[in-house]
Tab-separated table of C-alpha atoms in Angstrom:
chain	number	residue	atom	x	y	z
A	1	UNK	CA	18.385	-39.370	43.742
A	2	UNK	CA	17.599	-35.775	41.952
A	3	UNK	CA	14.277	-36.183	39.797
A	4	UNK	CA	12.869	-33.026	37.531
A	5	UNK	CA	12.328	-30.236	38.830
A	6	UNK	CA	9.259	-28.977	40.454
A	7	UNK	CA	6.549	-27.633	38.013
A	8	UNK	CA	6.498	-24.465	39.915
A	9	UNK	CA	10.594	-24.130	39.516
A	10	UNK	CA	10.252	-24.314	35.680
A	11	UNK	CA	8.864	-21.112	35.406
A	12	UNK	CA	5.743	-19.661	33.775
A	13	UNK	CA	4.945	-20.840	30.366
A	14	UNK	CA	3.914	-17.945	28.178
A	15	UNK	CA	4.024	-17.232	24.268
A	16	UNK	CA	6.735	-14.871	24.703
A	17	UNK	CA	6.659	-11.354	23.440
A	18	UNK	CA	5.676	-9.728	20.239
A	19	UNK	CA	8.486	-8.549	17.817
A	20	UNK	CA	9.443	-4.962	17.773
A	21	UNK	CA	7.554	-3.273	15.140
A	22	UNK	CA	9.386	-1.621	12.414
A	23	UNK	CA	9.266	2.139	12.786
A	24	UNK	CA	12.023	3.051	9.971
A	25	UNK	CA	9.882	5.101	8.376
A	26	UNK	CA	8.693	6.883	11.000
A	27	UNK	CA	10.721	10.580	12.151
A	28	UNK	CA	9.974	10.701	15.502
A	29	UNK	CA	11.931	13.803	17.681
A	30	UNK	CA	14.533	12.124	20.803
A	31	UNK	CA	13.415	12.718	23.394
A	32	UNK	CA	15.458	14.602	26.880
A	33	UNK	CA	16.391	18.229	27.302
A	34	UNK	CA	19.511	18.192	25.232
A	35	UNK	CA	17.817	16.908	21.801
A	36	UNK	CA	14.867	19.766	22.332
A	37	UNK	CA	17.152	22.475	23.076
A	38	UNK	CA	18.901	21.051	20.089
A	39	UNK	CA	15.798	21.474	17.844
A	40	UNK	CA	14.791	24.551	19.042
A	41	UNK	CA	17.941	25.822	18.036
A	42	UNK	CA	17.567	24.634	14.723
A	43	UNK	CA	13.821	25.974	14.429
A	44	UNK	CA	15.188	29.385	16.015
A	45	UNK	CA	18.523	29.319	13.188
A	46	UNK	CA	16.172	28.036	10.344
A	47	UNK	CA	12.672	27.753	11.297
A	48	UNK	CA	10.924	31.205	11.892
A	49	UNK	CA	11.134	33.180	9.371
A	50	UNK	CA	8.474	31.139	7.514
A	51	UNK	CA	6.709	29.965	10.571
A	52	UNK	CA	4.272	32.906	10.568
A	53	UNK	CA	3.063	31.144	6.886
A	54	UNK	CA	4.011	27.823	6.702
A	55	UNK	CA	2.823	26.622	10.506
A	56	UNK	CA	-0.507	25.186	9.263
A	57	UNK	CA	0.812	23.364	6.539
A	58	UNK	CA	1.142	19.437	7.640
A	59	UNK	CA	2.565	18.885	3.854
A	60	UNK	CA	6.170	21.091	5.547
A	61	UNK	CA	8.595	20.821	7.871
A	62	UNK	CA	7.163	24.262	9.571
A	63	UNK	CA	6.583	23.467	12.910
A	64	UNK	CA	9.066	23.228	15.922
A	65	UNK	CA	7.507	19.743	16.738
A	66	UNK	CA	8.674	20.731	20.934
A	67	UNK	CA	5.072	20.264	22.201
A	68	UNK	CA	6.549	16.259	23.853
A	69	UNK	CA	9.177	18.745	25.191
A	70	UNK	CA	6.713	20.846	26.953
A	71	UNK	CA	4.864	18.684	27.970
A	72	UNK	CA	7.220	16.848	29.750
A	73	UNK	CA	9.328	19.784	30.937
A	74	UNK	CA	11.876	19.101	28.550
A	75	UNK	CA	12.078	22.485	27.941
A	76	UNK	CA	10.330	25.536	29.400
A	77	UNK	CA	8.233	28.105	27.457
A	78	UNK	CA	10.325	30.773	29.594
A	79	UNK	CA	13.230	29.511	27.199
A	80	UNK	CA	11.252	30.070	24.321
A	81	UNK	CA	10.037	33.422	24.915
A	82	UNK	CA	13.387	34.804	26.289
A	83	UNK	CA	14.828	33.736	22.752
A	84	UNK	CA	12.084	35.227	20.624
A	85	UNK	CA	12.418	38.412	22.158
A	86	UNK	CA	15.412	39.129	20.581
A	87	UNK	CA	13.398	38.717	16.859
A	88	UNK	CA	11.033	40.917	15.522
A	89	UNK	CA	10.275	38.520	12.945
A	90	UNK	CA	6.320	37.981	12.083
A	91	UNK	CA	7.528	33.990	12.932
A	92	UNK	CA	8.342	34.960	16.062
A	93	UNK	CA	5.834	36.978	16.911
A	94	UNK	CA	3.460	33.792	15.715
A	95	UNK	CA	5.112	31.329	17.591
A	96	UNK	CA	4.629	34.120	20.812
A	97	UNK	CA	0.952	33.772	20.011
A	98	UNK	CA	0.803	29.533	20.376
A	99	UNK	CA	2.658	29.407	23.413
A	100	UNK	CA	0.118	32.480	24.808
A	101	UNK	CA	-2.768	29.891	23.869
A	102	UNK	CA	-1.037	27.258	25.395
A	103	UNK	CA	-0.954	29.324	28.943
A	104	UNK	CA	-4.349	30.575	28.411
A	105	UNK	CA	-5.881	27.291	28.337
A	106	UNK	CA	-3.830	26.189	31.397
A	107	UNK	CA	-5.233	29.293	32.951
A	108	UNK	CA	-8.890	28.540	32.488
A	109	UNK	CA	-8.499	24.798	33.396
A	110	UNK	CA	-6.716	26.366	36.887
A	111	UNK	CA	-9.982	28.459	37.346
A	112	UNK	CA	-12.014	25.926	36.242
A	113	UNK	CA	-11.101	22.653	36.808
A	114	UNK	CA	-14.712	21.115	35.630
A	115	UNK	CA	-13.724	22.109	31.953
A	116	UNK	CA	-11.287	19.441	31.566
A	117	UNK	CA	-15.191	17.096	31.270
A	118	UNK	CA	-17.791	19.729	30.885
A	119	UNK	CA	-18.270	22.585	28.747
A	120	UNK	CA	-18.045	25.861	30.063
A	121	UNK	CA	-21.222	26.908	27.632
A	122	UNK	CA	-24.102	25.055	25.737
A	123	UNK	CA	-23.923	25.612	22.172
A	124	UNK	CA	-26.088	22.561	21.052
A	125	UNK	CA	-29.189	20.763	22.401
A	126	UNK	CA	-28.763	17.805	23.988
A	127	UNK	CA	-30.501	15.592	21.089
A	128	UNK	CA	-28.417	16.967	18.787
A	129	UNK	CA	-25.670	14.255	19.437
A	130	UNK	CA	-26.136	10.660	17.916
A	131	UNK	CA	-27.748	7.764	19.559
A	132	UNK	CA	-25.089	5.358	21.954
A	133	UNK	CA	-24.923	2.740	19.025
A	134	UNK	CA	-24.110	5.598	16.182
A	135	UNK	CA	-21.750	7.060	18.233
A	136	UNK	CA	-19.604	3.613	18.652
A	137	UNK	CA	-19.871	3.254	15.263
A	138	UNK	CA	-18.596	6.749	14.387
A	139	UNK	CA	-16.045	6.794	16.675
A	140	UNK	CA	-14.708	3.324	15.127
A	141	UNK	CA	-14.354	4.613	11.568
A	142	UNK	CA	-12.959	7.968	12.732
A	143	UNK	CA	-10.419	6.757	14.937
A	144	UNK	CA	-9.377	4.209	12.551
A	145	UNK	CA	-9.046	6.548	9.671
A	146	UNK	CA	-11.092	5.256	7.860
A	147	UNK	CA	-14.332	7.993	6.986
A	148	UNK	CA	-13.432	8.704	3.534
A	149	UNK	CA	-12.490	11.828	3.457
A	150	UNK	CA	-8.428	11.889	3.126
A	151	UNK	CA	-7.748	14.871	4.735
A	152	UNK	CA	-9.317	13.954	8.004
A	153	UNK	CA	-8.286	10.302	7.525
A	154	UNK	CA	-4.099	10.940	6.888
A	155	UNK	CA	-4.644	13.326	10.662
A	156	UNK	CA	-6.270	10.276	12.177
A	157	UNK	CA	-3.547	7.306	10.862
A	158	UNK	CA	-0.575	9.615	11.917
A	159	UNK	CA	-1.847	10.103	15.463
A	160	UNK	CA	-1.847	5.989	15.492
A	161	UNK	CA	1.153	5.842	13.931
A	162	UNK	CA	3.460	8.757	15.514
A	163	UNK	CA	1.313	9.281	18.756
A	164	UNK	CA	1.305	12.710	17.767
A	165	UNK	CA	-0.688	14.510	14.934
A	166	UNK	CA	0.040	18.185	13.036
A	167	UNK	CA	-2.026	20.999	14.916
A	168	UNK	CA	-4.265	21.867	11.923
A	169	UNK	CA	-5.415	18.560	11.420
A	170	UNK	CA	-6.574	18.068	15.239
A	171	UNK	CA	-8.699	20.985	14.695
A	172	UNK	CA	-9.622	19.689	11.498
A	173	UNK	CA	-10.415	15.758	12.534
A	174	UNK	CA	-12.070	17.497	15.607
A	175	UNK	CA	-14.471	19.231	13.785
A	176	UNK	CA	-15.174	15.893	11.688
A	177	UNK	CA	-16.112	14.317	14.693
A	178	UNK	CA	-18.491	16.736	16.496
A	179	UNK	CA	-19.877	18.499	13.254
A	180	UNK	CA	-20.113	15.795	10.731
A	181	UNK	CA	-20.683	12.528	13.046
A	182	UNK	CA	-22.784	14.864	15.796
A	183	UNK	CA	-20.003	13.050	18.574
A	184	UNK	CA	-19.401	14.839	21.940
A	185	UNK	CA	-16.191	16.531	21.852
A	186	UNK	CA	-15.757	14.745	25.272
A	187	UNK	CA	-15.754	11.460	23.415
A	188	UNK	CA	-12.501	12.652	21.001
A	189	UNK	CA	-10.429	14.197	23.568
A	190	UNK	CA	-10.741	11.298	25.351
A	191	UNK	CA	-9.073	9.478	22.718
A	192	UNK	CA	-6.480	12.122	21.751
A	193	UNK	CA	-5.436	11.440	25.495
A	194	UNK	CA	-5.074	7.958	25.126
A	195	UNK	CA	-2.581	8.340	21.717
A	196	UNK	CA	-0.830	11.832	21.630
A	197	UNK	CA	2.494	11.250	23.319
A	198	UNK	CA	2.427	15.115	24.064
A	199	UNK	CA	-1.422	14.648	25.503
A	200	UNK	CA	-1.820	17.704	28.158
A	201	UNK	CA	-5.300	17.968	29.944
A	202	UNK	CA	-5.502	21.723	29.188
A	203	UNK	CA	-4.357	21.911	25.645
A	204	UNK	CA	-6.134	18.874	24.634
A	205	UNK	CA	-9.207	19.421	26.214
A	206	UNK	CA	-9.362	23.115	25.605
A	207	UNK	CA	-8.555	23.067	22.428
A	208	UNK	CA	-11.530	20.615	21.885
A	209	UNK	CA	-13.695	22.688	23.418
A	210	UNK	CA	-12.270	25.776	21.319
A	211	UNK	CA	-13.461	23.625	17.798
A	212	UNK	CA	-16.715	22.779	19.613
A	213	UNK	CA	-17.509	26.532	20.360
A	214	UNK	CA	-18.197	25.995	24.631
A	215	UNK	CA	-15.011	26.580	25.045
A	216	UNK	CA	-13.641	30.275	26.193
A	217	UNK	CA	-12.968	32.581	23.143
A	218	UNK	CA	-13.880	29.956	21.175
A	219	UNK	CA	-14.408	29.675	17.439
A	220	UNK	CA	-18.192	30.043	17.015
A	221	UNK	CA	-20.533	26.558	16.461
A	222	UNK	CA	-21.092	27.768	13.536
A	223	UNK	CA	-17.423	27.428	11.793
A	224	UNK	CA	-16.617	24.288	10.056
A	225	UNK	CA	-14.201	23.036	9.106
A	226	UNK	CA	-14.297	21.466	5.315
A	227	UNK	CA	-12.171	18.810	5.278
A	228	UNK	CA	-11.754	18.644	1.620
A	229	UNK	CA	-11.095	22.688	1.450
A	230	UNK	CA	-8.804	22.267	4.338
A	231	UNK	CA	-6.971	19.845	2.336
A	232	UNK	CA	-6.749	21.103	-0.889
A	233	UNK	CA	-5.492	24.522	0.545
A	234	UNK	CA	-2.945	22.992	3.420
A	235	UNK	CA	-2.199	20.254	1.476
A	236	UNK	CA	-1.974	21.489	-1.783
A	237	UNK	CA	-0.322	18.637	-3.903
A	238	UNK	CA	-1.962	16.258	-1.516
A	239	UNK	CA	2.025	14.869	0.006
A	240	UNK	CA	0.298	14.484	3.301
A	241	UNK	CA	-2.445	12.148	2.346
A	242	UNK	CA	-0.659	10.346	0.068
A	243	UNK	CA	2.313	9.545	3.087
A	244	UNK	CA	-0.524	8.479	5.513
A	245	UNK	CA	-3.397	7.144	3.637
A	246	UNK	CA	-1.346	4.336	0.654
A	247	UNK	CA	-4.556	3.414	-0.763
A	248	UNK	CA	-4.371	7.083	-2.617
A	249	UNK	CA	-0.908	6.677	-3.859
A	250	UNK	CA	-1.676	6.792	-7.498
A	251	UNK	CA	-3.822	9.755	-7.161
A	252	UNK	CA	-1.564	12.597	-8.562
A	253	UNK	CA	-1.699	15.763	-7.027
A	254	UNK	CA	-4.712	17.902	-5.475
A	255	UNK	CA	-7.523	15.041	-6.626
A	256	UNK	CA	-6.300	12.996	-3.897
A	257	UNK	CA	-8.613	15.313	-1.500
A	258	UNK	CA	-11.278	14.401	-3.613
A	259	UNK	CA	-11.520	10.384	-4.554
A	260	UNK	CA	-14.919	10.281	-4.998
A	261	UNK	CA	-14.926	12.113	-8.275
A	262	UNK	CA	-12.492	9.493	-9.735
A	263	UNK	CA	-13.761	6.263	-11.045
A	264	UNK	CA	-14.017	3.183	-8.057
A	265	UNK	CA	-10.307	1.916	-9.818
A	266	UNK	CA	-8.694	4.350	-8.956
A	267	UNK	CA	-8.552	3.800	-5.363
A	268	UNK	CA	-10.322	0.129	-4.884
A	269	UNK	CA	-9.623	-0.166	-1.632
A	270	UNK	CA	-10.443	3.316	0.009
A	271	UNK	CA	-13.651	3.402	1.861
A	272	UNK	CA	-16.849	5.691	0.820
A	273	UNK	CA	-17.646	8.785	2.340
A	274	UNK	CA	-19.341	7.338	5.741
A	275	UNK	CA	-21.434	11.101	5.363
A	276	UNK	CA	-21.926	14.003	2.983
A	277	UNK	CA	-20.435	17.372	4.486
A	278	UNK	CA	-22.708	19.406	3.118
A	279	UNK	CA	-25.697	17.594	4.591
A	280	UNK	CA	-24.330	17.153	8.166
A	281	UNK	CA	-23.050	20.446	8.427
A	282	UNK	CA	-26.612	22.071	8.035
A	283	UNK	CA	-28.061	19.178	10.429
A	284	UNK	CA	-25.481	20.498	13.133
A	285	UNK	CA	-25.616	24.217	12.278
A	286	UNK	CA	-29.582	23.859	12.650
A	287	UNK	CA	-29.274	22.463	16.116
A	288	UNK	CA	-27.229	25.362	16.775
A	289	UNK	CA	-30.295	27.286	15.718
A	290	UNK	CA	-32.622	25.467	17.847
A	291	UNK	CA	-30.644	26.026	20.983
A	292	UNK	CA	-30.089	29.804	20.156
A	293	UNK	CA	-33.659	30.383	20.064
């Protein structure tokens, strides 16, 4: 007689998988050789001639968005430069000028392999950096999009939503972190590795340590970023927030950069500035001091 099967012939019970998530809002490039020749064609027919302007503004369409494609060896920046030779163009000559950063930071991580964990120069004393329990905390709210400052915030929700975020706004949330929440830059590349879908040891970590100042040819400790300038002059009718961040949606136009100034309604839900620029910006540009000295 044939009785039930054995428990361990009935397979293994689980709670089955998740549902897709629905991404139809979401313009992500295809991925594969063909579809990033394709779009540097089209940035090549229709993109250059404003790159040299439009390239830092998240709010356009400016950028070639081939950085997946590199990374990946999709493409190869040999392609790239053999076409831009034949312009003249000041977006061409631009666009020379990224992919010359790009191989410059490959080229210091190849002579200095350390640099990928360690900066290559102290720019700030050591107890200039937040205690272990700040720095969770800070990293939590920064990560999550969620420090109250729009401009940073919209950078922050795009890299979780796209795995990839516009170039001036990594420099700009990068600042955020070290500058304003006194983080280790180590501590946000780390998690730029873990979300950008075109995450590249040198870049990342090189351009890190470029906003940081340690870095080679680095911007100096001493710049930072704004994020509310930043926005207001990259993201002039404030488009970008408002597509990232919904709680700002009714906020017309440039005031979006700025919610604090409107009365609580307006945007209920948004969270309070977690610091005040102004303030941390002097605490890190006097431990800047302190180390010079």
């Amino acid at each position: 007689a044939t009785g039930p099967a054995p428990r361990w012939a009935q397979g293994v019970r689980s709670d089955g998988l998740p549902d897709e998530p629905a991404l139809d809002d979401l313009d992500l490039p295809d991925a594969g050789e063909a579809a990033a020749r394709e779009r540097w064609a089209a940035m090549l027919d229709d993109g250059l001639a404003g790159y040299a302007d439009d390239r830092n503004r998240p709010d356009l369409h400016a950028t070639s968005r081939l950085s997946p494609a590199l990374k990946w060896g999709e493409i190869h920046p040999r392609t790239l430069l053999a076409d831009l030779a034949r312009s003249r163009s000041d977006g061409a000559a631009a666009f020379r000028s990224e992919l010359a950063w790009r191989e410059f930071h490959a080229d210091v991580l190849f002579h200095h392999p350390t640099a990928s964990w360690q900066s290559l120069r102290e720019v700030a004393p050591d107890d200039s950096w937040v205690t272990a329990e700040r720095e969770a905390a800070a990293l939590e709210v920064w990560a999550a999009g969620r420090t109250g400052y729009p401009f940073v915030d919209a950078g922050m929700r795009q890299l979780r939503a796209e795995g990839w975020m516009h170039g001036r706004l990594r420099m700009v949330t990068a600042s955020f972190l070290i500058k304003d929440l006194h983080v280790a830059w180590q501590r946000g590349a780390a998690h730029f590795m873990r979300w950008l879908v075109d995450g590249d040891v040198p870049q990342n970590q090189l351009n890190w340590q470029w906003v940081a100042g340690t870095g080679r040819d680095a911007a100096p400790y001493f710049r930072v970023f704004n994020p509310v300038t930043q926005g207001r002059t990259l993201d002039p009718d404030g488009t970008y927030v408002r597509r990232w961040v919904p709680e700002l949606r009714g906020i017309p136009g440039a005031a979006v950069h700025e919610p604090w100034k409107l009365p609580r309604a307006a945007a209920p839900d948004y969270p309070e500035r977690v610091v005040d620029h102004a303030e941390e910006r002097k605490v890190a540009l006097d431990a800047h001091a302190r180390r010079s000295r």
